[in-house]
Short mmCIF file of C-alpha atoms and ligand atoms in Angstrom, two decimals:
data_model
loop_
_atom_site.label_atom_id
_atom_site.label_comp_id
_atom_site.label_asym_id
_atom_site.label_seq_id
_atom_site.Cartn_x
_atom_site.Cartn_y
_atom_site.Cartn_z
CA UNK A 1 95.30 72.03 -21.84
CA UNK A 2 93.82 69.29 -23.86
CA UNK A 3 96.16 67.09 -25.68
CA UNK A 4 95.73 66.67 -29.51
CA UNK A 5 94.31 63.31 -30.63
CA UNK A 6 96.90 61.23 -32.45
CA UNK A 7 95.74 61.22 -36.28
CA UNK A 8 95.32 57.69 -37.66
CA UNK A 9 94.85 57.17 -41.45
CA UNK A 10 93.33 53.81 -42.69
CA UNK A 11 93.92 52.98 -46.36
CA UNK A 12 90.62 50.68 -47.66
CA UNK A 13 87.20 50.56 -46.69
CA UNK A 14 86.46 46.82 -46.59
CA UNK A 15 86.18 44.29 -43.60
CA UNK A 16 89.67 45.12 -42.13
CA UNK A 17 89.55 48.81 -42.61
CA UNK A 18 86.36 49.52 -41.15
CA UNK A 19 87.34 47.18 -37.91
CA UNK A 20 90.54 49.18 -37.62
CA UNK A 21 88.88 52.40 -37.98
CA UNK A 22 86.49 51.67 -35.43
CA UNK A 23 88.88 50.44 -32.98
CA UNK A 24 91.49 53.07 -33.39
CA UNK A 25 88.43 55.75 -32.82
CA UNK A 26 87.07 53.89 -29.81
CA UNK A 27 90.78 54.12 -28.44
CA UNK A 28 90.69 57.71 -28.56
CA UNK A 29 92.47 58.47 -32.01
CA UNK A 30 91.20 60.89 -34.81
CA UNK A 31 90.53 58.42 -37.73
CA UNK A 32 90.12 59.20 -41.57
CA UNK A 33 89.39 56.14 -43.66
CA UNK A 34 90.07 56.63 -47.26
CA UNK A 35 88.33 54.21 -49.97
CA UNK A 36 88.96 54.47 -53.97
CA UNK A 37 85.25 53.27 -54.45
CA UNK A 38 82.10 55.10 -54.29
CA UNK A 39 81.17 53.35 -51.43
CA UNK A 40 82.54 51.06 -48.50
CA UNK A 41 82.36 47.28 -48.35
CA UNK A 42 82.17 46.56 -52.00
CA UNK A 43 83.35 42.87 -51.38
CA UNK A 44 81.61 42.63 -48.17
CA UNK A 45 78.73 42.99 -49.98
CA UNK A 46 79.19 39.94 -52.19
CA UNK A 47 80.07 37.57 -49.78
CA UNK A 48 78.05 34.70 -48.66
CA UNK A 49 76.31 34.70 -52.03
CA UNK A 50 75.04 38.41 -50.71
CA UNK A 51 74.12 36.98 -47.23
CA UNK A 52 77.53 37.73 -45.58
CA UNK A 53 78.90 34.58 -43.72
CA UNK A 54 80.39 37.33 -40.83
CA UNK A 55 82.31 34.74 -38.78
CA UNK A 56 81.92 31.42 -37.41
CA UNK A 57 80.37 31.08 -33.81
CA UNK A 58 83.02 28.01 -32.96
CA UNK A 59 85.45 27.87 -29.99
CA UNK A 60 88.32 30.20 -30.22
CA UNK A 61 90.76 27.28 -30.52
CA UNK A 62 88.75 25.91 -33.64
CA UNK A 63 89.18 29.32 -35.25
CA UNK A 64 93.00 28.51 -35.53
CA UNK A 65 92.25 25.05 -36.98
CA UNK A 66 90.54 26.70 -39.67
CA UNK A 67 93.69 28.94 -40.64
CA UNK A 68 95.53 27.70 -43.73
CA UNK A 69 98.40 29.89 -43.69
CA UNK A 70 100.29 31.21 -40.53
CA UNK A 71 97.84 30.31 -37.64
CA UNK A 72 100.11 30.98 -34.99
CA UNK A 73 100.56 34.78 -35.85
CA UNK A 74 97.12 35.03 -35.39
CA UNK A 75 97.21 34.40 -31.59
CA UNK A 76 97.10 37.95 -30.07
CA UNK A 77 94.55 38.94 -32.88
CA UNK A 78 92.05 36.25 -32.73
CA UNK A 79 92.14 36.23 -28.59
CA UNK A 80 92.27 40.10 -28.77
CA UNK A 81 89.14 40.51 -30.60
CA UNK A 82 87.23 37.17 -31.10
CA UNK A 83 84.48 36.29 -33.21
CA UNK A 84 81.99 36.83 -30.17
CA UNK A 85 83.34 40.60 -29.89
CA UNK A 86 82.73 40.73 -33.53
CA UNK A 87 79.01 39.54 -33.01
CA UNK A 88 78.45 41.67 -30.09
CA UNK A 89 79.79 44.75 -32.00
CA UNK A 90 77.01 44.06 -34.49
CA UNK A 91 74.45 43.44 -32.22
CA UNK A 92 75.16 46.13 -30.06
CA UNK A 93 74.83 48.64 -33.06
CA UNK A 94 71.40 47.00 -33.60
CA UNK A 95 72.08 44.02 -36.20
CA UNK A 96 70.26 40.86 -35.35
CA UNK A 97 72.25 37.60 -36.10
CA UNK A 98 71.74 34.29 -36.91
CA UNK A 99 73.76 30.86 -36.66
CA UNK A 100 73.20 28.18 -39.24
CA UNK A 101 74.80 24.89 -39.97
CA UNK A 102 78.40 24.53 -39.14
CA UNK A 103 78.15 27.41 -36.84
CA UNK A 104 78.39 30.04 -39.75
CA UNK A 105 76.69 33.24 -38.47
CA UNK A 106 74.74 35.23 -40.73
CA UNK A 107 72.45 38.61 -40.62
CA UNK A 108 69.03 37.54 -39.79
CA UNK A 109 68.02 39.29 -42.53
CA UNK A 110 70.01 37.42 -44.97
CA UNK A 111 71.44 41.09 -46.37
CA UNK A 112 75.19 41.91 -46.48
CA UNK A 113 74.17 45.23 -47.05
CA UNK A 114 72.79 45.22 -43.46
CA UNK A 115 76.26 44.51 -41.99
CA UNK A 116 77.55 47.30 -44.12
CA UNK A 117 75.05 49.90 -42.95
CA UNK A 118 75.61 48.97 -39.17
CA UNK A 119 79.42 49.27 -39.33
CA UNK A 120 79.03 52.58 -41.11
CA UNK A 121 76.81 53.95 -38.33
CA UNK A 122 79.38 52.82 -36.19
CA UNK A 123 82.07 54.56 -37.91
CA UNK A 124 79.99 57.77 -37.85
CA UNK A 125 78.94 57.40 -34.36
CA UNK A 126 82.91 57.01 -33.54
CA UNK A 127 83.42 59.99 -35.57
CA UNK A 128 85.61 58.57 -38.44
CA UNK A 129 85.97 60.72 -41.12
CA UNK A 130 85.01 58.72 -44.36
CA UNK A 131 86.95 59.94 -47.64
CA UNK A 132 85.21 57.90 -50.48
CA UNK A 133 86.35 58.06 -54.12
CA UNK A 134 89.77 58.62 -52.59
CA UNK A 135 92.62 56.38 -53.91
CA UNK A 136 95.46 56.55 -52.20
CA UNK A 137 98.60 56.53 -54.35
CA UNK A 138 101.23 55.45 -52.02
CA UNK A 139 102.88 55.99 -48.68
CA UNK A 140 104.68 58.77 -47.33
CA UNK A 141 107.72 57.47 -45.50
CA UNK A 142 110.80 59.30 -44.51
CA UNK A 143 114.01 58.18 -42.44
CA UNK A 144 112.05 54.56 -41.97
CA UNK A 145 108.97 56.26 -40.37
CA UNK A 146 105.62 56.45 -42.09
CA UNK A 147 104.46 59.99 -41.80
CA UNK A 148 101.10 59.83 -43.88
CA UNK A 149 99.74 58.90 -47.24
CA UNK A 150 100.07 60.17 -50.99
CA UNK A 151 97.07 61.12 -52.64
CA UNK A 152 96.41 61.98 -56.38
CA UNK A 153 96.07 65.66 -57.25
CA UNK A 154 97.13 69.23 -56.43
CA UNK A 155 98.09 70.35 -53.13
CA UNK A 156 100.16 73.02 -51.61
CA UNK A 157 102.54 70.17 -50.13
CA UNK A 158 104.27 68.20 -52.98
CA UNK A 159 105.98 65.05 -52.43
CA UNK A 160 109.54 64.69 -54.22
CA UNK A 161 110.50 61.24 -53.05
CA UNK A 162 112.03 59.80 -50.21
CA UNK A 163 114.21 57.44 -52.05
CA UNK A 164 116.99 55.93 -50.04
CA UNK A 165 115.74 57.14 -46.69
CA UNK A 166 112.74 54.78 -46.99
CA UNK A 167 114.77 52.11 -48.69
CA UNK A 168 112.96 52.35 -51.67
CA UNK A 169 113.93 52.47 -55.44
CA UNK A 170 114.07 56.02 -57.02
CA UNK A 171 112.41 54.57 -59.84
CA UNK A 172 109.27 53.57 -57.68
CA UNK A 173 109.39 57.09 -56.04
CA UNK A 174 109.32 58.64 -59.27
CA UNK A 175 105.57 57.82 -59.64
CA UNK A 176 104.75 59.48 -56.38
CA UNK A 177 106.12 62.77 -57.61
CA UNK A 178 103.75 65.52 -57.36
CA UNK A 179 101.24 63.76 -55.11
CA UNK A 180 99.68 65.45 -52.41
CA UNK A 181 100.68 64.40 -48.91
CA UNK A 182 98.19 63.87 -45.85
CA UNK A 183 100.24 63.50 -42.62
CA UNK A 184 99.39 61.17 -39.96
CA UNK A 185 100.74 59.53 -36.87
CA UNK A 186 100.10 56.03 -37.96
CA UNK A 187 98.98 54.41 -41.11
CA UNK A 188 96.91 51.33 -41.36
CA UNK A 189 96.96 49.30 -44.77
CA UNK A 190 93.95 47.39 -45.26
CA UNK A 191 93.84 47.29 -48.98
CA UNK A 192 93.04 43.38 -49.46
CA UNK A 193 94.34 41.01 -52.06
CA UNK A 194 93.96 40.49 -55.41
CA UNK A 195 90.66 38.22 -55.73
CA UNK A 196 87.77 39.61 -57.17
CA UNK A 197 89.56 42.80 -58.59
CA UNK A 198 86.34 44.51 -59.61
CA UNK A 199 85.36 45.08 -55.88
CA UNK A 200 88.77 47.37 -55.59
CA UNK A 201 91.24 44.91 -54.20
CA UNK A 202 94.02 45.74 -57.07
CA UNK A 203 97.08 44.74 -54.93
CA UNK A 204 98.19 48.43 -54.27
CA UNK A 205 99.32 47.39 -50.63
CA UNK A 206 101.60 44.62 -51.71
CA UNK A 207 103.44 46.97 -53.88
CA UNK A 208 103.68 49.56 -51.15
CA UNK A 209 105.01 47.16 -48.90
CA UNK A 210 107.54 45.44 -51.38
CA UNK A 211 108.85 48.88 -52.11
CA UNK A 212 109.71 49.43 -48.47
CA UNK A 213 111.60 46.03 -48.24
CA UNK A 214 108.87 43.96 -47.40
CA UNK A 215 108.78 40.23 -48.48
CA UNK A 216 105.74 39.34 -50.55
CA UNK A 217 105.17 35.72 -50.27
CA UNK A 218 103.87 33.82 -53.41
CA UNK A 219 100.49 35.18 -54.37
CA UNK A 220 97.93 32.67 -55.39
CA UNK A 221 94.32 32.54 -55.84
CA UNK A 222 92.84 30.24 -53.04
CA UNK A 223 89.17 28.95 -52.31
CA UNK A 224 89.03 28.79 -56.06
CA UNK A 225 87.62 26.17 -58.44
CA UNK A 226 90.08 23.45 -60.10
CA UNK A 227 90.44 22.71 -63.74
CA UNK A 228 90.61 19.16 -64.96
CA UNK A 229 92.28 17.25 -67.64
CA UNK A 230 89.35 15.20 -68.31
CA UNK A 231 87.78 18.09 -70.70
CA UNK A 232 84.79 15.75 -72.28
CA UNK A 233 83.67 13.87 -68.94
CA UNK A 234 83.57 16.90 -66.82
CA UNK A 235 81.68 18.79 -69.38
CA UNK A 236 78.96 15.80 -69.69
CA UNK A 237 78.98 15.99 -65.61
CA UNK A 238 78.51 19.90 -65.57
CA UNK A 239 76.13 20.97 -63.27
CA UNK A 240 76.07 17.59 -61.15
CA UNK A 241 76.20 18.43 -57.58
CA UNK A 242 77.35 15.15 -55.38
CA UNK A 243 76.56 15.27 -51.55
CA UNK A 244 78.04 13.23 -48.80
CA UNK A 245 80.97 12.30 -51.03
CA UNK A 246 84.71 12.14 -49.85
CA UNK A 247 87.24 13.96 -51.65
CA UNK A 248 91.18 13.48 -51.56
CA UNK A 249 93.65 15.54 -53.40
CA UNK A 250 97.22 14.08 -54.00
CA UNK A 251 100.38 15.45 -55.30
CA UNK A 252 102.38 12.60 -56.34
CA UNK A 253 101.64 10.08 -53.70
CA UNK A 254 101.33 12.69 -50.98
CA UNK A 255 97.89 13.37 -49.52
CA UNK A 256 97.09 17.31 -49.59
CA UNK A 257 93.53 17.31 -48.56
CA UNK A 258 90.87 14.93 -47.46
CA UNK A 259 87.29 16.07 -46.67
CA UNK A 260 83.59 14.80 -46.78
CA UNK A 261 80.89 16.97 -48.12
CA UNK A 262 79.51 18.35 -51.33
CA UNK A 263 81.28 19.09 -54.53
CA UNK A 264 80.21 20.37 -57.96
CA UNK A 265 81.28 19.69 -61.81
CA UNK A 266 81.45 22.87 -63.73
CA UNK A 267 82.05 23.14 -67.47
CA UNK A 268 85.70 23.18 -66.88
CA UNK A 269 86.42 21.06 -63.94
CA UNK A 270 85.42 20.69 -60.34
CA UNK A 271 84.23 23.13 -57.63
CA UNK A 272 81.60 23.36 -54.59
CA UNK A 273 82.53 23.59 -50.97
CA UNK A 274 85.11 20.81 -50.48
CA UNK A 275 86.75 21.49 -53.40
CA UNK A 276 87.27 25.12 -52.80
CA UNK A 277 88.77 24.38 -49.82
CA UNK A 278 91.08 21.53 -51.19
CA UNK A 279 92.26 24.81 -53.31
CA UNK A 280 93.80 26.25 -50.32
CA UNK A 281 96.23 23.14 -49.62
CA UNK A 282 96.80 22.61 -53.34
CA UNK A 283 97.54 25.92 -54.40
CA UNK A 284 101.43 25.69 -53.89
CA UNK A 285 101.69 22.09 -55.27
CA UNK A 286 99.79 22.56 -58.57
CA UNK A 287 102.17 25.45 -59.75
CA UNK A 288 104.51 22.28 -59.82
CA UNK A 289 102.53 19.19 -61.19
CA UNK A 290 99.07 18.14 -61.95
CA UNK A 291 97.01 17.09 -59.05
CA UNK A 292 95.28 13.78 -58.39
CA UNK A 293 91.74 14.02 -57.60
CA UNK A 294 90.15 10.92 -55.97
CA UNK A 295 86.34 10.70 -55.00
CA UNK A 296 84.76 8.30 -52.97
CA UNK A 297 81.07 8.46 -54.28
CA UNK A 298 79.95 5.92 -51.48
CA UNK A 299 82.15 6.84 -48.54
CA UNK A 300 79.70 5.43 -45.89
CA UNK A 301 80.16 1.89 -47.36
CA UNK A 302 83.31 -0.52 -47.06
CA UNK A 303 84.42 -1.94 -50.57
CA UNK A 304 82.48 -5.41 -49.33
CA UNK A 305 79.32 -3.38 -48.13
CA UNK A 306 79.30 -1.82 -51.52
CA UNK A 307 79.74 -5.01 -53.29
CA UNK A 308 76.95 -6.27 -51.40
CA UNK A 309 74.94 -3.48 -52.29
CA UNK A 310 75.72 -4.01 -55.90
CA UNK A 311 74.60 -7.60 -55.90
CA UNK A 312 71.30 -6.43 -54.32
CA UNK A 313 70.65 -3.93 -56.74
CA UNK A 314 71.70 -6.33 -59.88
CA UNK A 315 69.51 -9.09 -58.13
CA UNK A 316 66.61 -6.66 -58.51
CA UNK A 317 67.38 -6.33 -62.27
CA UNK A 318 68.72 -9.87 -63.33
CA UNK A 319 67.39 -9.66 -66.98
CA UNK A 320 68.25 -5.72 -67.62
CA UNK A 321 71.45 -4.61 -69.26
CA UNK A 322 74.44 -3.13 -67.12
CA UNK A 323 73.50 0.42 -68.27
CA UNK A 324 69.78 0.26 -67.00
CA UNK A 325 70.53 -1.51 -63.61
CA UNK A 326 72.68 1.55 -62.24
CA UNK A 327 70.03 4.32 -61.61
CA UNK A 328 69.63 3.63 -57.88
CA UNK A 329 73.35 3.80 -57.25
CA UNK A 330 74.58 7.06 -59.32
CA UNK A 331 73.02 10.09 -60.54
CA UNK A 332 71.88 9.84 -64.29
CA UNK A 333 74.93 12.26 -65.44
CA UNK A 334 77.16 10.21 -63.69
CA UNK A 335 76.23 6.78 -65.00
CA UNK A 336 78.08 6.94 -68.34
CA UNK A 337 81.25 8.06 -66.76
CA UNK A 338 81.21 4.94 -64.35
CA UNK A 339 80.16 2.60 -67.28
CA UNK A 340 83.26 3.77 -69.25
CA UNK A 341 85.61 3.87 -66.38
CA UNK A 342 84.30 0.27 -65.23
CA UNK A 343 85.27 -1.17 -68.61
CA UNK A 344 81.95 -3.36 -68.62
CA UNK A 345 80.10 -3.22 -71.85
CA UNK A 346 76.91 -1.26 -71.34
CA UNK A 347 74.65 -3.72 -73.05
CA UNK A 348 75.90 -6.62 -71.12
CA UNK A 349 73.37 -8.45 -68.89
CA UNK A 350 73.39 -8.11 -65.25
CA UNK A 351 73.45 -11.79 -64.70
CA UNK A 352 76.37 -12.31 -66.92
CA UNK A 353 78.62 -9.79 -65.01
CA UNK A 354 81.55 -11.38 -63.16
CA UNK A 355 82.98 -10.96 -59.69
CA UNK A 356 86.22 -9.21 -61.31
CA UNK A 357 83.70 -6.72 -63.07
CA UNK A 358 82.01 -6.04 -60.09
CA UNK A 359 85.37 -5.26 -58.31
CA UNK A 360 86.43 -2.96 -60.70
CA UNK A 361 82.74 -1.27 -60.39
CA UNK A 362 83.37 -0.82 -56.98
CA UNK A 363 86.81 0.44 -57.14
CA UNK A 364 85.86 2.73 -59.55
CA UNK A 365 82.86 4.06 -57.16
CA UNK A 366 85.04 4.42 -54.31
CA UNK A 367 88.13 5.80 -56.36
CA UNK A 368 86.72 7.99 -59.21
CA UNK A 369 90.02 10.10 -60.38
CA UNK A 370 90.30 13.20 -62.19
CA UNK A 371 93.54 14.99 -63.04
CA UNK A 372 93.43 18.69 -61.52
CA UNK A 373 95.83 20.68 -63.60
CA UNK A 374 95.34 24.33 -62.70
CA UNK A 375 93.36 26.63 -60.40
CA UNK A 376 90.85 29.13 -62.00
CA UNK A 377 92.06 32.76 -61.79
CA UNK A 378 92.01 35.70 -59.33
CA UNK A 379 88.70 36.55 -60.78
CA UNK A 380 86.91 34.00 -59.45
CA UNK A 381 88.85 33.37 -56.43
CA UNK A 382 87.37 33.98 -52.80
CA UNK A 383 90.64 35.00 -51.36
CA UNK A 384 94.47 35.66 -52.30
CA UNK A 385 96.81 33.15 -50.70
CA UNK A 386 100.28 34.43 -49.76
CA UNK A 387 100.82 38.27 -49.38
CA UNK A 388 103.01 40.25 -46.78
CA UNK A 389 105.18 37.97 -44.85
CA UNK A 390 104.07 37.88 -41.35
CA UNK A 391 107.64 37.83 -40.20
CA UNK A 392 107.94 41.30 -40.74
CA UNK A 393 105.01 41.86 -38.88
CA UNK A 394 104.74 42.40 -35.00
CA UNK A 395 101.46 40.05 -34.10
CA UNK A 396 100.42 42.17 -31.15
CA UNK A 397 99.93 45.31 -32.84
CA UNK A 398 100.07 44.71 -36.85
CA UNK A 399 102.87 47.04 -37.05
CA UNK A 400 105.84 46.59 -39.54
CA UNK A 401 108.90 45.77 -38.11
CA UNK A 402 110.60 47.52 -41.15
CA UNK A 403 108.78 50.93 -41.16
CA UNK A 404 107.56 52.40 -37.85
CA UNK A 405 104.07 54.18 -37.86
CA UNK A 406 103.19 51.73 -40.71
CA UNK A 407 100.47 48.78 -39.94
CA UNK A 408 98.81 46.05 -42.04
CA UNK A 409 95.33 44.16 -41.52
CA UNK A 410 93.56 41.67 -43.64
CA UNK A 411 93.99 39.90 -46.60
CA UNK A 412 96.89 41.91 -47.56
CA UNK A 413 98.94 39.80 -45.04
CA UNK A 414 99.74 36.11 -45.63
CA UNK A 415 96.75 34.89 -43.94
CA UNK A 416 93.91 32.59 -45.53
CA UNK A 417 91.53 30.32 -43.99
CA UNK A 418 88.94 27.68 -45.37
CA UNK A 419 85.31 28.61 -45.98
CA UNK A 420 82.91 29.33 -43.19
CA UNK A 421 83.23 32.95 -42.09
CA UNK A 422 86.98 32.48 -40.89
CA UNK A 423 88.50 34.66 -43.47
CA UNK A 424 86.32 37.83 -42.39
CA UNK A 425 87.03 36.90 -38.69
CA UNK A 426 90.77 37.27 -40.09
CA UNK A 427 89.95 40.65 -41.40
CA UNK A 428 88.05 41.76 -38.33
CA UNK A 429 90.74 40.72 -35.79
CA UNK A 430 93.78 41.84 -37.41
CA UNK A 431 91.96 45.12 -38.26
CA UNK A 432 90.97 45.52 -34.75
CA UNK A 433 94.66 44.62 -33.50
CA UNK A 434 96.12 47.41 -36.01
CA UNK A 435 93.46 50.05 -34.79
CA UNK A 436 94.19 49.50 -31.09
CA UNK A 437 97.91 48.96 -31.86
CA UNK A 438 98.04 52.55 -33.51
CA UNK A 439 96.79 54.00 -30.30
CA UNK A 440 99.26 52.08 -27.77
CA UNK A 441 102.30 53.27 -29.94
CA UNK A 442 105.01 55.08 -28.26
C1 FAD B 1 82.46 36.24 -53.75
C2 FAD B 1 83.37 36.17 -52.39
C3 FAD B 1 82.70 35.76 -51.26
C4 FAD B 1 82.90 35.70 -49.95
N1 FAD B 1 82.42 35.19 -48.99
C5 FAD B 1 83.13 35.19 -47.89
C6 FAD B 1 82.12 34.70 -46.50
O1 FAD B 1 80.82 34.66 -46.63
N2 FAD B 1 82.88 34.74 -45.40
C7 FAD B 1 83.90 35.24 -45.24
O2 FAD B 1 84.65 34.86 -44.32
N3 FAD B 1 84.85 35.57 -46.16
C8 FAD B 1 84.33 35.60 -47.26
N4 FAD B 1 85.10 36.09 -48.38
C9 FAD B 1 86.38 36.60 -48.04
C10 FAD B 1 86.39 37.94 -47.73
O3 FAD B 1 85.52 38.83 -48.44
C11 FAD B 1 87.56 38.66 -47.74
O4 FAD B 1 88.83 38.03 -46.76
C12 FAD B 1 87.57 39.99 -46.66
O5 FAD B 1 87.01 40.65 -47.55
C13 FAD B 1 89.09 40.53 -47.03
O6 FAD B 1 89.19 41.88 -46.18
P1 FAD B 1 89.97 43.04 -46.60
O7 FAD B 1 89.37 44.32 -45.59
O8 FAD B 1 91.09 42.63 -46.14
O9 FAD B 1 89.77 43.51 -47.92
P2 FAD B 1 88.86 43.97 -48.98
O10 FAD B 1 87.29 43.58 -48.25
O11 FAD B 1 89.11 43.69 -50.35
O12 FAD B 1 88.82 45.59 -48.71
C14 FAD B 1 89.96 46.13 -49.42
C15 FAD B 1 89.41 47.74 -49.72
O13 FAD B 1 90.72 48.70 -50.02
C16 FAD B 1 90.35 49.28 -50.87
N5 FAD B 1 91.48 49.89 -51.69
C17 FAD B 1 92.34 48.94 -52.14
N6 FAD B 1 93.44 49.81 -52.81
C18 FAD B 1 93.18 51.07 -52.21
C19 FAD B 1 93.73 52.21 -52.65
N7 FAD B 1 94.91 52.22 -53.52
N8 FAD B 1 93.26 53.49 -52.21
C20 FAD B 1 91.86 53.52 -51.39
N9 FAD B 1 91.47 52.14 -51.23
C21 FAD B 1 91.96 51.14 -51.91
C22 FAD B 1 89.09 48.40 -51.83
O14 FAD B 1 88.82 49.31 -52.83
C23 FAD B 1 88.49 47.61 -50.92
O15 FAD B 1 87.50 48.12 -50.51
C24 FAD B 1 84.72 36.40 -49.70
C25 FAD B 1 85.15 36.59 -50.84
C26 FAD B 1 84.61 36.72 -52.25
C27 FAD B 1 85.36 37.40 -53.43
#
């Protein structure tokens, strides 16, 4: 007699949910995937500016270095399903990939939709039953065991609330009264975080986990631009992109972050790759106090080398006014800001500028300061920092230590990384780990 297949329900058809569904199906489970949107991978579609930076082709050890929160927790999942495994999964299904600067992996077509359709093809091939337009209302938990999910709508089997058995509040459970139950041997929650809620990630997983007694760590937008106090200056600099600069962010005297690369001024503050990454390291601190951003516009030069360079430029413009002698040193939009910060009169003749004034000019150039007052909102954030505490999750299977049969994967967990394909790799690896974890459950 053939044994009936174990039934796994995956909630959320994003990156983590799709990886989990494929892994569970390949491990021999019958898999049902529930997605509230009309299609799978709505967030995946907008990743990498529509090109989808699928992963980073670095050494596995370097993956850990890119993780901002709880890197150690990812040990089993990163090694269990590596960046190379993800690339192989897609390539074996016919998707051509390419690796760009910084080991960033993209589909050769530059179309995120090709990543989604490849994953859909694999899901179909593995026999996963996909339920679109199917919002999951809650989890069906009894006696500390997850029995399935709760769906909107009428059904013969009504849910009346598990109440104290699952350790949840009665008031919380009453919301689920009348929901239809769908049974499963295991449930994987991959509902994402709070960022870009228009793509479907509205924090449902956090609510369910909390109701079941999981701790949710402080949630904050991350990989998100900063607002700056110097409103007039940043407005004047709006649209200016600076390449090859070094930015450092401080909370009081403590350096939180330092990186070399590209940044951008916006109408409200600062953004661009190095500032987005900085937000992941400053997200907690900025809730307590404004942060100090220090930009070195000439990081390749020492203060002395910069002075020599300034002297050389001034030597070629001896009879010019200060304001007209700076265009080799700074982008045009930056010149009024530099002049104002240097305290040197703009009309002063270059040959009248003192050594002390030159020193101040060099100081401003290597230490252009702004006050960062806040992060922009979840609507503009690439990811959510914080989530379900990983202390209550088994890192080898992604199963909850609170509720048997309940698994979590992806951004819903307290895991995040810098830009470069690492956040998707977290989703793929934890999704895969949960999918295989359900199959290995006793
Ligand atoms: C603009 C932008 C660009 C990005 N670019 C990159 C990039 O290039 N590379 C990279 O590595 N990372 C990138 N990221 C981050 C990356 O997209 C996320 O880390 C990743 O999508 C998280 O995957 P997830 O499956 O956990 O969550 P999501 O992708 O958010 O998927 C969650 C899914 O669950 C569904 N859902 C939620 N609640 C329910 C419910 N109650 N019932 C049923 N379904 C539900 C949602 O509709 C959604 O489809 C980017 C993010 C943004 C916003």
